Amino acid sequence: MPSYRAPVRDTLFVLNDVIGYGNHDNLPGFADASPDIIEAILTEGAKLAENVMQPLNRVGDQQGCTRHADGSVTTPKGFDDAYRQYCEGGWMGLAVPAEFGGQGLPYTVHSAVGEYLVSANMALMMYPGLTQGAIAAILAHGTDAQKRKWLPKMVEGAWTGTMNLTEPHCGTDLGLLTSKAVPNGDGSYKISGQKIFISAGEHDLSENIIHLVLARIEGAPAGVKGISLFIVPKVAVDDDGALGESNAVSCGAIEEKMGIHGNATCVMNYDEATGYLLGEENGGLKAMFTMMNEARLGVGLQGHAMGEAAYQGAVDYARERLQGRSLSGPKAPEKKADPIIVHPDIRRNLMSMRAFNEGGRALILLTALKSDIAHLSEDAAERQAAEDHLALMTPVIKGVLTDKGFEHAVMAQQVFGGHGYVEEHGMSQFVRDARIAMIYEGANGIQALDLVGRKLPANGGRAAQAFFRDVAEFCEAHRADEQMAPYTKALKKGLNDLQAASLWLMQNAVQKPDNAGAASYDYMHLFGLVALGLMWGRMIKAAQDRLAGDADGDASFLEAKIVTGRYFMERIMPETVAHLARISTGADTMMALPAEAF
Amino acid sequence: MPSYRAPVRDTLFVLNDVIGYGNHDNLPGFADASPDIIEAILTEGAKLAENVMQPLNRVGDQQGCTRHADGSVTTPKGFDDAYRQYCEGGWMGLAVPAEFGGQGLPYTVHSAVGEYLVSANMALMMYPGLTQGAIAAILAHGTDAQKRKWLPKMVEGAWTGTMNLTEPHCGTDLGLLTSKAVPNGDGSYKISGQKIFISAGEHDLSENIIHLVLARIEGAPAGVKGISLFIVPKVAVDDDGALGESNAVSCGAIEEKMGIHGNATCVMNYDEATGYLLGEENGGLKAMFTMMNEARLGVGLQGHAMGEAAYQGAVDYARERLQGRSLSGPKAPEKKADPIIVHPDIRRNLMSMRAFNEGGRALILLTALKSDIAHLSEDAAERQAAEDHLALMTPVIKGVLTDKGFEHAVMAQQVFGGHGYVEEHGMSQFVRDARIAMIYEGANGIQALDLVGRKLPANGGRAAQAFFRDVAEFCEAHRADEQMAPYTKALKKGLNDLQAASLWLMQNAVQKPDNAGAASYDYMHLFGLVALGLMWGRMIKAAQDRLAGDADGDASFLEAKIVTGRYFMERIMPETVAHLARISTGADTMMALPAEAF
């Protein structure tokens, strides 16, 4: 079983030395979370992850969840206690306003700790994760009465939340959904229909479950314009907050799935269950997107967190497993063989994971900071720029970091050889768990379309242009710096490819939308490489600066940072060329075969 | 559950129109398997795969194998009957000489049918697969008496075989193995030790299991030079072939693993079991490599077969699942949504799989033909050229086709969205089953080292030079052909990158072997792209020629072939650039961090 060590020092480096977290103490909540306090919070979160969550990770995978004949669901042994500790520690409401029982701290801090907890136990953390998504939706779209009624208990963790979108015949295309809502006349609705793939749909961790359910009010327009969002509690709540009768909602089955066994993925049946409109009538999709956008960042974080956890497992094994001798002569002549970390191809795997993980962490934290700025800043221009960044990077973080998180879980498993394929070492679980992140909250192909079709052209391309300018300015600013020149050169080359791809899209995709679809996946990954490249440029610069001054005991950490950045620039950035080449071929060949020819 | 249709027409196209199978009827066995007869054999094999093997694929995954308290192992329900049908059909000995009960047909035919059977049920086919490996080793290294004693029953399928290499502390580095052999004085040995990850180590399909076991004879030299190979039957066999006492070999446990649940992966304990030397004393590694090389081609075939099976599942789903509308306007306006095959990003997945699968099939069949020529030809020069091809392509086929087979199983799963993550549709199983092929019979990193460190420099680079010449000549021969020029241009570009990478290795890896290790994985994939590119060049040319003449009802098949080839050349070949860029960076950055810095 792999052990897990939360990378607190790296998080602090990113926050303090790279993204300038400390420059924002004018924002609400930031003053309460000064760098010292953040370090204390991260350290506490690390302990919870390492000591409470991680030991239950394999237990959860092995036991899974059990549905009983009465429709109730039992979670794996120990999950209830860990969940209780999570709630008692105040982690559920870390970034929720104090008026609803939260701690009102920055979302950036929430994301930093979230990585550790998800690395330690992804399946368990989905219960609070879904709850936080539901809290966000009620905060954004609920009436004052709804917020007062539902939020405090959810923030406390006594009630959890879910998202109910998918139906058997519709996932991506929500316009097809058929669940229906009939007005009761008293402001409430009768909700009926079947939802599938509902994470945390039924379980024994909380006394109530607040389902957010998409349904169609009788007589509503067809398609996505006729969808509304409803709050449907598992157990009725009266005006004093007391629990009443069970609602007509039940778990019909638990899905048998590839991974995240510790999370109950449910078929949910609504049979004239009482529900309450959240947000506007027929405005359900918009309201759901509030949850979806935050959820997409959360899923990107999951991909990243799985890549990090798997990487740590591979490092430990590569340092211990003795097999063969270094090509350049024995490195541990006193042992019967060298540890496999001496072999270049093992290093290739470790360095590739490491370079992505550290870049991904920086991109996630920067984007979380932009989310805080977008929500909290009083400066309209700063807010708009932050919103632009957030909108643009959400599909990139979701699509690229989950693809890579899975790829790296597979790489880490490969380092173990046959021992990676048996379940005993836990590497198979990382692969199986990480796989879902590429699929849910919009499969990665949908993220790519969102980037190319929506985010890129939005507001005349303002967000993308701002990003390109950031990269270009960074390269220009450090071009003459001899220490930085090799990195800015590689980054500039990546930017050139990205801009060429963007230009190709402008010239070819408007009249022929299939060209956009055909290019989208490669474009998303090309974009991700440049976005991670910029983070690497900034991290290398920050490390060089600190090494030139007072490294404060971090010298070997900072030197390793620079080596890892160099690996990214030398070995990973060149992939932009292949992406551009593919993008430029367009859709013709891809779409040429008639469907029956496959 | 995905259905499976054996691609008989495509196999025949490769055999008859591309690799010139019919030009070799001077070789023993080839005259008995004329194109007409081959078609009949393939059709029979297809029926066995589709109707007998495939329906048991999910059963095997769900039930797995059970070890009982007495050490006996039960396979999933129905496996015994399917295995019986396989044996009764004569498939076990298809390519084994008639004197031992086989049919003496070409290995090429065996490989063609093998793809179908493995696509249909990889886990089940491992039982005969391991047996065929053991048969090959006994054929190559056994005495006449050993061949007469062991082979006929194995060819019949009454006895199966295994390979016992791995021990808990050694897999790749066999020099570390500690299983020991003590002479009994009568020519036999007492074998003791523990072996792990033994596929088909214990089961209920056959009345005896013939284990081939690597062990160290008392007093033998240390390292790989002191390893010998032994025949260790589960049940003793007397000189008349009658079964006697049980041998001191037992299954201590079945591994819990990610996939191939239908195959019993065993911990095998040898406790002074009686064994018989196979081949020379201390020549065990060489003898084992006879099995390994064939097994590596077989594993490459598994990767390919999983990619094909997963592709077919994805195609079926993409044609049926209705979701969203085509970017270029509704394609099925009478339905509530278009089938997702209209979406470019779905096509990207399907076309990528298809282009690799068809290229992989051609490369496998060509290499199988070379294997036949290497074993059967009376022309020394032809034999040497075929042996060179075989040695060179074995790590490429194993490493590249298993990496891609897994990647494509993941792609196919992605086409299903959330429905791919639940076990019900069978797509998760393809991913979990395909994963092992990247690991066993030498993890793919080892294949890459074998290619770069052994196969490339062997005989002054003769094999690689011959391959480069083949590619260059093909490009030159068709350069002036307007229909072929776009393809030869792309292929030539790939060849240039491969030759540049080879030159870089010559100049940089001799003095600094870590540069070879650092380059090896990318080099293997770069090599694979060019090898598949040559197959595609030949397939496109063959399709064009047939379309210009008598397409014989195959016009739409041939047109689809050309489109798929174009996709390969446009979209996949450009990856060579990124591989070359990575190779050229060398080992310095990759190896720079001290082990403790990870």
Coordinates of C-alpha atoms in Angstrom, one line a residue, chain B residues 147-501:
Chain B
K147 CA 9.3 -34.5 -27.4
R148 CA 7.7 -37.9 -27.8
K149 CA 6.8 -38.0 -24.1
W150 CA 5.3 -34.5 -23.6
L151 CA 4.2 -33.0 -26.9
P152 CA 1.4 -35.2 -28.2
K153 CA -0.7 -34.7 -25.1
M154 CA 0.0 -31.0 -25.0
V155 CA -0.9 -30.6 -28.7
E156 CA -4.1 -32.5 -28.0
G157 CA -4.8 -30.1 -25.2
A158 CA -5.1 -32.9 -22.6
W159 CA -2.1 -31.3 -20.9
T160 CA -1.5 -27.6 -20.7
G161 CA 1.7 -25.7 -20.1
T162 CA 3.1 -22.7 -18.1
M163 CA 6.2 -20.5 -17.9
N164 CA 7.7 -20.1 -14.4
L165 CA 10.2 -17.2 -14.4
T166 CA 9.2 -14.6 -11.8
E167 CA 10.0 -14.8 -8.1
P168 CA 8.9 -12.3 -5.5
H169 CA 12.2 -10.4 -5.6
C170 CA 13.0 -10.8 -9.3
G171 CA 11.1 -10.3 -12.5
T172 CA 13.1 -8.4 -15.1
D173 CA 16.4 -9.2 -13.5
L174 CA 16.4 -13.0 -13.7
G175 CA 20.0 -13.2 -12.5
L176 CA 18.6 -12.8 -9.0
L177 CA 16.5 -15.9 -9.0
T178 CA 16.9 -18.4 -6.2
S179 CA 14.8 -21.4 -7.0
K180 CA 17.1 -24.4 -6.8
A181 CA 17.5 -27.8 -8.5
V182 CA 19.3 -30.7 -6.8
P183 CA 20.2 -33.7 -8.9
N184 CA 18.5 -36.9 -7.9
G185 CA 21.3 -39.0 -9.5
D186 CA 18.9 -40.6 -12.0
G187 CA 18.9 -37.7 -14.4
S188 CA 16.0 -36.0 -12.7
Y189 CA 16.2 -33.1 -10.2
K190 CA 14.4 -31.9 -7.1
I191 CA 13.1 -28.4 -7.7
S192 CA 12.3 -26.1 -4.8
G193 CA 11.3 -22.5 -4.7
Q194 CA 8.4 -20.0 -5.1
K195 CA 7.3 -18.6 -8.4
I196 CA 4.7 -15.7 -8.7
F197 CA 2.4 -14.4 -11.4
I198 CA 2.2 -17.8 -13.0
S199 CA -0.6 -17.6 -15.6
A200 CA -2.6 -20.8 -15.8
G201 CA -0.5 -22.2 -13.0
E202 CA -3.4 -24.3 -11.7
H203 CA -6.9 -24.9 -13.2
D204 CA -9.4 -27.6 -14.1
L205 CA -9.2 -27.5 -17.9
S206 CA -6.7 -30.3 -18.3
E207 CA -5.6 -33.5 -16.6
N208 CA -2.0 -32.4 -16.3
I209 CA 0.0 -29.2 -16.3
I210 CA 3.5 -29.1 -17.7
H211 CA 5.4 -26.4 -15.9
L212 CA 8.5 -25.0 -17.4
V213 CA 10.6 -23.7 -14.5
L214 CA 13.7 -21.7 -14.3
A215 CA 15.9 -22.8 -11.4
R216 CA 19.6 -22.8 -10.4
I217 CA 21.4 -26.2 -10.2
E218 CA 23.3 -26.5 -7.0
G219 CA 26.8 -25.1 -7.5
A220 CA 25.9 -23.2 -10.7
P221 CA 27.5 -19.9 -11.5
A222 CA 25.8 -16.8 -10.1
G223 CA 23.7 -14.5 -12.2
V224 CA 22.0 -15.4 -15.5
K225 CA 24.7 -17.8 -16.5
G226 CA 23.7 -20.3 -13.8
I227 CA 20.1 -20.7 -14.7
S228 CA 18.6 -23.9 -16.1
L229 CA 15.2 -24.7 -17.5
F230 CA 13.2 -27.7 -16.2
I231 CA 10.1 -29.6 -17.1
V232 CA 8.1 -30.1 -14.0
P233 CA 4.7 -31.9 -14.5
K234 CA 1.9 -31.4 -12.1
V235 CA 1.3 -35.2 -12.2
A236 CA 4.1 -37.7 -12.9
V237 CA 4.0 -39.4 -16.3
D238 CA 5.5 -42.8 -16.7
D239 CA 7.3 -44.0 -19.8
D240 CA 4.1 -45.3 -21.3
G241 CA 2.5 -41.9 -20.9
A242 CA 0.3 -43.0 -18.1
L243 CA -0.4 -40.5 -15.3
G244 CA 1.0 -41.4 -11.9
E245 CA 1.5 -39.6 -8.5
S246 CA 1.0 -36.0 -7.9
N247 CA 4.3 -34.0 -8.0
A248 CA 5.3 -31.7 -5.1
V249 CA 4.0 -28.6 -6.8
S250 CA 1.1 -26.6 -5.6
C251 CA -0.8 -23.4 -6.1
G252 CA -0.4 -21.3 -2.9
A253 CA -2.7 -18.5 -3.9
I254 CA -4.5 -16.8 -6.7
E255 CA -3.5 -13.2 -7.2
E256 CA -6.3 -10.6 -7.0
K257 CA -5.7 -8.5 -10.0
M258 CA -7.0 -5.6 -12.2
G259 CA -8.2 -7.8 -15.1
I260 CA -7.9 -11.1 -17.0
H261 CA -9.9 -12.5 -14.1
G262 CA -10.8 -15.6 -16.1
N263 CA -7.2 -16.6 -16.0
A264 CA -5.8 -18.1 -12.9
T265 CA -2.6 -16.1 -12.0
C266 CA -1.0 -18.3 -9.4
V267 CA 1.7 -18.3 -6.7
M268 CA 3.3 -21.7 -7.3
N269 CA 5.3 -23.5 -4.7
Y270 CA 7.8 -26.1 -5.6
D271 CA 8.9 -28.3 -2.7
E272 CA 11.4 -30.8 -4.0
A273 CA 9.2 -31.4 -7.0
T274 CA 10.6 -33.8 -9.6
G275 CA 11.8 -32.0 -12.7
Y276 CA 13.7 -32.8 -15.9
L277 CA 16.3 -30.6 -17.5
L278 CA 15.2 -29.1 -20.8
G279 CA 18.1 -28.1 -23.0
E280 CA 21.5 -27.5 -21.6
E281 CA 22.6 -27.2 -18.0
N282 CA 22.9 -23.4 -17.3
G283 CA 21.4 -22.7 -20.7
G284 CA 18.0 -22.0 -19.2
L285 CA 17.8 -18.3 -20.2
K286 CA 18.5 -19.1 -23.8
A287 CA 15.9 -21.8 -23.8
M288 CA 13.4 -19.6 -22.1
F289 CA 13.9 -16.9 -24.7
T290 CA 12.6 -19.3 -27.3
M291 CA 9.4 -19.2 -25.5
M292 CA 9.7 -15.5 -24.7
N293 CA 10.1 -14.3 -28.3
E294 CA 7.1 -16.2 -29.5
A295 CA 5.3 -15.1 -26.3
R296 CA 6.2 -11.5 -27.0
L297 CA 4.7 -11.6 -30.4
G298 CA 1.7 -13.3 -28.8
V299 CA 1.4 -10.5 -26.3
G300 CA 1.7 -7.8 -29.0
L301 CA -1.2 -9.7 -30.7
Q302 CA -3.2 -9.5 -27.4
G303 CA -2.7 -5.7 -27.3
H304 CA -3.8 -5.4 -30.9
A305 CA -6.8 -7.8 -30.3
M306 CA -8.0 -5.8 -27.3
G307 CA -7.8 -2.6 -29.3
E308 CA -9.9 -4.2 -32.1
A309 CA -12.5 -5.6 -29.8
A310 CA -12.9 -2.3 -28.0
Y311 CA -13.0 -0.4 -31.2
Q312 CA -15.9 -2.6 -32.4
G313 CA -17.8 -1.9 -29.2
A314 CA -17.3 1.8 -29.6
V315 CA -18.4 1.8 -33.2
D316 CA -21.6 0.0 -32.3
Y317 CA -22.4 2.4 -29.5
A318 CA -21.5 5.5 -31.6
R319 CA -23.9 4.4 -34.3
E320 CA -26.8 3.8 -31.8
R321 CA -26.4 6.4 -29.1
L322 CA -28.4 9.5 -29.8
Q323 CA -27.0 12.7 -28.3
G324 CA -26.7 16.2 -29.6
R325 CA -26.8 17.4 -33.2
S326 CA -24.1 17.4 -35.9
L327 CA -22.2 20.7 -36.0
S328 CA -23.0 20.9 -39.7
G329 CA -26.8 20.4 -39.2
P330 CA -29.0 17.5 -38.2
K331 CA -28.1 14.2 -39.8
A332 CA -31.1 12.2 -38.4
P333 CA -33.7 14.9 -38.2
E334 CA -36.4 12.3 -37.7
K335 CA -34.9 11.3 -34.5
K336 CA -34.7 13.2 -31.2
A337 CA -30.9 13.6 -31.7
D338 CA -28.2 12.4 -34.0
P339 CA -26.2 9.3 -33.4
I340 CA -22.9 10.4 -31.8
I341 CA -20.9 9.1 -34.7
V342 CA -21.7 12.4 -36.5
H343 CA -19.5 14.3 -34.0
P344 CA -15.9 14.9 -35.1
D345 CA -14.4 14.2 -31.7
I346 CA -16.1 10.8 -31.7
R347 CA -14.8 10.2 -35.2
R348 CA -11.3 11.2 -34.0
N349 CA -11.4 8.3 -31.5
L350 CA -12.9 5.8 -33.9
M351 CA -10.5 6.7 -36.8
S352 CA -7.4 6.7 -34.5
M353 CA -8.3 3.2 -33.3
R354 CA -9.1 2.0 -36.7
A355 CA -6.0 3.3 -38.3
F356 CA -3.8 1.6 -35.7
N357 CA -5.7 -1.6 -35.7
E358 CA -5.5 -2.1 -39.5
G359 CA -1.9 -1.2 -39.5
G360 CA -1.2 -3.4 -36.6
R361 CA -2.9 -6.4 -38.1
A362 CA -0.8 -6.0 -41.3
L363 CA 2.4 -5.7 -39.3
I364 CA 1.6 -8.7 -37.2
L365 CA 0.8 -10.9 -40.2
L366 CA 3.8 -9.8 -42.1
T367 CA 6.0 -10.6 -39.1
A368 CA 4.3 -14.0 -38.6
L369 CA 5.1 -14.7 -42.3
K370 CA 8.7 -13.7 -41.7
S371 CA 8.7 -16.2 -38.8
D372 CA 7.5 -18.9 -41.1
I373 CA 10.2 -18.0 -43.6
A374 CA 12.8 -17.9 -40.9
H375 CA 11.9 -21.4 -39.8
L376 CA 11.1 -23.0 -43.1
S377 CA 13.0 -21.4 -46.0
E378 CA 15.8 -23.3 -47.7
D379 CA 17.3 -20.1 -49.0
A380 CA 19.9 -18.9 -46.4
A381 CA 19.8 -15.3 -47.5
E382 CA 16.0 -15.2 -47.4
R383 CA 16.1 -16.9 -44.0
Q384 CA 18.5 -14.5 -42.6
A385 CA 16.6 -11.5 -43.8
A386 CA 13.4 -12.9 -42.2
E387 CA 15.2 -13.6 -38.9
D388 CA 16.5 -10.0 -38.9
H389 CA 12.9 -8.7 -39.5
L390 CA 11.6 -11.0 -36.7
A391 CA 14.2 -10.0 -34.2
L392 CA 13.9 -6.3 -34.9
M393 CA 10.1 -6.2 -35.0
T394 CA 9.4 -8.4 -31.9
P395 CA 10.0 -5.6 -29.3
V396 CA 8.3 -3.1 -31.6
I397 CA 5.2 -5.2 -31.9
K398 CA 5.1 -6.1 -28.2
G399 CA 5.8 -2.6 -26.9
V400 CA 3.9 -0.4 -29.4
L401 CA 0.9 -2.5 -30.1
T402 CA 0.2 -3.2 -26.4
D403 CA 0.6 0.5 -25.4
K404 CA -1.7 1.4 -28.2
G405 CA -4.1 -1.5 -27.6
F406 CA -4.6 -0.2 -24.0
E407 CA -4.8 3.4 -25.1
H408 CA -7.5 2.5 -27.6
A409 CA -9.4 0.4 -25.1
V410 CA -9.5 3.6 -23.0
M411 CA -10.5 5.7 -26.0
A412 CA -13.3 3.2 -26.8
Q413 CA -14.5 3.4 -23.2
Q414 CA -14.5 7.2 -23.5
V415 CA -16.9 7.0 -26.4
F416 CA -19.4 5.4 -24.0
G417 CA -19.2 8.2 -21.5
G418 CA -20.5 7.2 -18.1
H419 CA -21.8 4.0 -19.6
G420 CA -18.2 3.0 -20.3
Y421 CA -17.2 3.3 -16.6
V422 CA -19.9 0.9 -15.3
E423 CA -19.0 -2.7 -15.9
E424 CA -22.3 -3.6 -17.6
H425 CA -21.2 -2.6 -21.1
G426 CA -17.9 -4.5 -21.0
M427 CA -15.7 -1.6 -21.9
S428 CA -14.1 -1.4 -18.5
Q429 CA -13.1 -5.0 -18.9
F430 CA -11.3 -4.3 -22.2
V431 CA -9.3 -1.6 -20.4
R432 CA -8.5 -3.8 -17.4
D433 CA -7.6 -6.8 -19.5
A434 CA -5.5 -4.9 -22.0
R435 CA -3.5 -3.3 -19.2
I436 CA -1.5 -6.5 -18.5
A437 CA -0.1 -6.8 -22.0
M438 CA 2.0 -3.7 -21.4
I439 CA 3.6 -5.4 -18.4
Y440 CA 4.1 -9.1 -18.8
E441 CA 6.7 -10.9 -21.0
G442 CA 9.0 -8.0 -20.4
A443 CA 7.5 -4.6 -19.4
N444 CA 7.4 -2.2 -22.4
G445 CA 10.3 -0.3 -21.1
I446 CA 12.3 -3.5 -21.4
Q447 CA 11.1 -3.9 -24.9
A448 CA 12.4 -0.5 -25.7
L449 CA 15.8 -1.3 -24.2
D450 CA 15.9 -4.6 -26.1
L451 CA 15.3 -2.6 -29.4
V452 CA 17.8 0.1 -28.7
G453 CA 20.4 -1.9 -26.9
R454 CA 20.3 -5.2 -28.7
K455 CA 18.3 -5.4 -31.8
L456 CA 19.5 -2.1 -33.3
P457 CA 23.2 -2.6 -33.1
A458 CA 23.1 -6.4 -33.8
N459 CA 25.3 -7.4 -36.7
G460 CA 26.4 -3.9 -37.3
G461 CA 22.9 -2.6 -37.6
R462 CA 22.1 -5.0 -40.5
A463 CA 18.4 -5.5 -39.6
A464 CA 17.6 -1.8 -39.1
Q465 CA 19.4 -0.8 -42.2
A466 CA 17.4 -3.3 -44.2
F467 CA 14.2 -2.0 -42.8
F468 CA 15.2 1.6 -43.5
R469 CA 16.1 0.6 -47.1
D470 CA 12.6 -1.1 -47.5
V471 CA 10.9 2.1 -46.5
A472 CA 13.1 4.3 -48.6
E473 CA 12.6 2.1 -51.6
F474 CA 8.9 2.0 -51.2
C475 CA 8.8 5.8 -51.0
E476 CA 11.1 6.2 -54.0
A477 CA 9.2 3.6 -56.1
H478 CA 5.9 5.5 -55.7
R479 CA 7.1 9.1 -55.4
A480 CA 6.1 9.9 -58.9
D481 CA 2.7 8.3 -58.7
E482 CA 0.4 11.2 -58.1
Q483 CA -2.1 9.1 -56.2
M484 CA 0.6 7.8 -53.9
A485 CA 2.7 11.0 -53.5
P486 CA 1.0 12.4 -50.4
Y487 CA 1.5 9.2 -48.6
T488 CA 5.1 8.5 -49.6
K489 CA 5.9 12.1 -48.6
A490 CA 4.5 11.6 -45.1
L491 CA 6.2 8.2 -44.8
K492 CA 9.5 9.7 -46.0
K493 CA 9.3 12.4 -43.4
G494 CA 8.7 9.7 -40.7
L495 CA 11.7 7.8 -42.0
N496 CA 13.9 10.9 -41.9
D497 CA 13.0 11.4 -38.3
L498 CA 13.7 7.8 -37.5
Q499 CA 17.0 7.9 -39.2
A500 CA 17.9 11.1 -37.5
A501 CA 17.1 9.5 -34.2

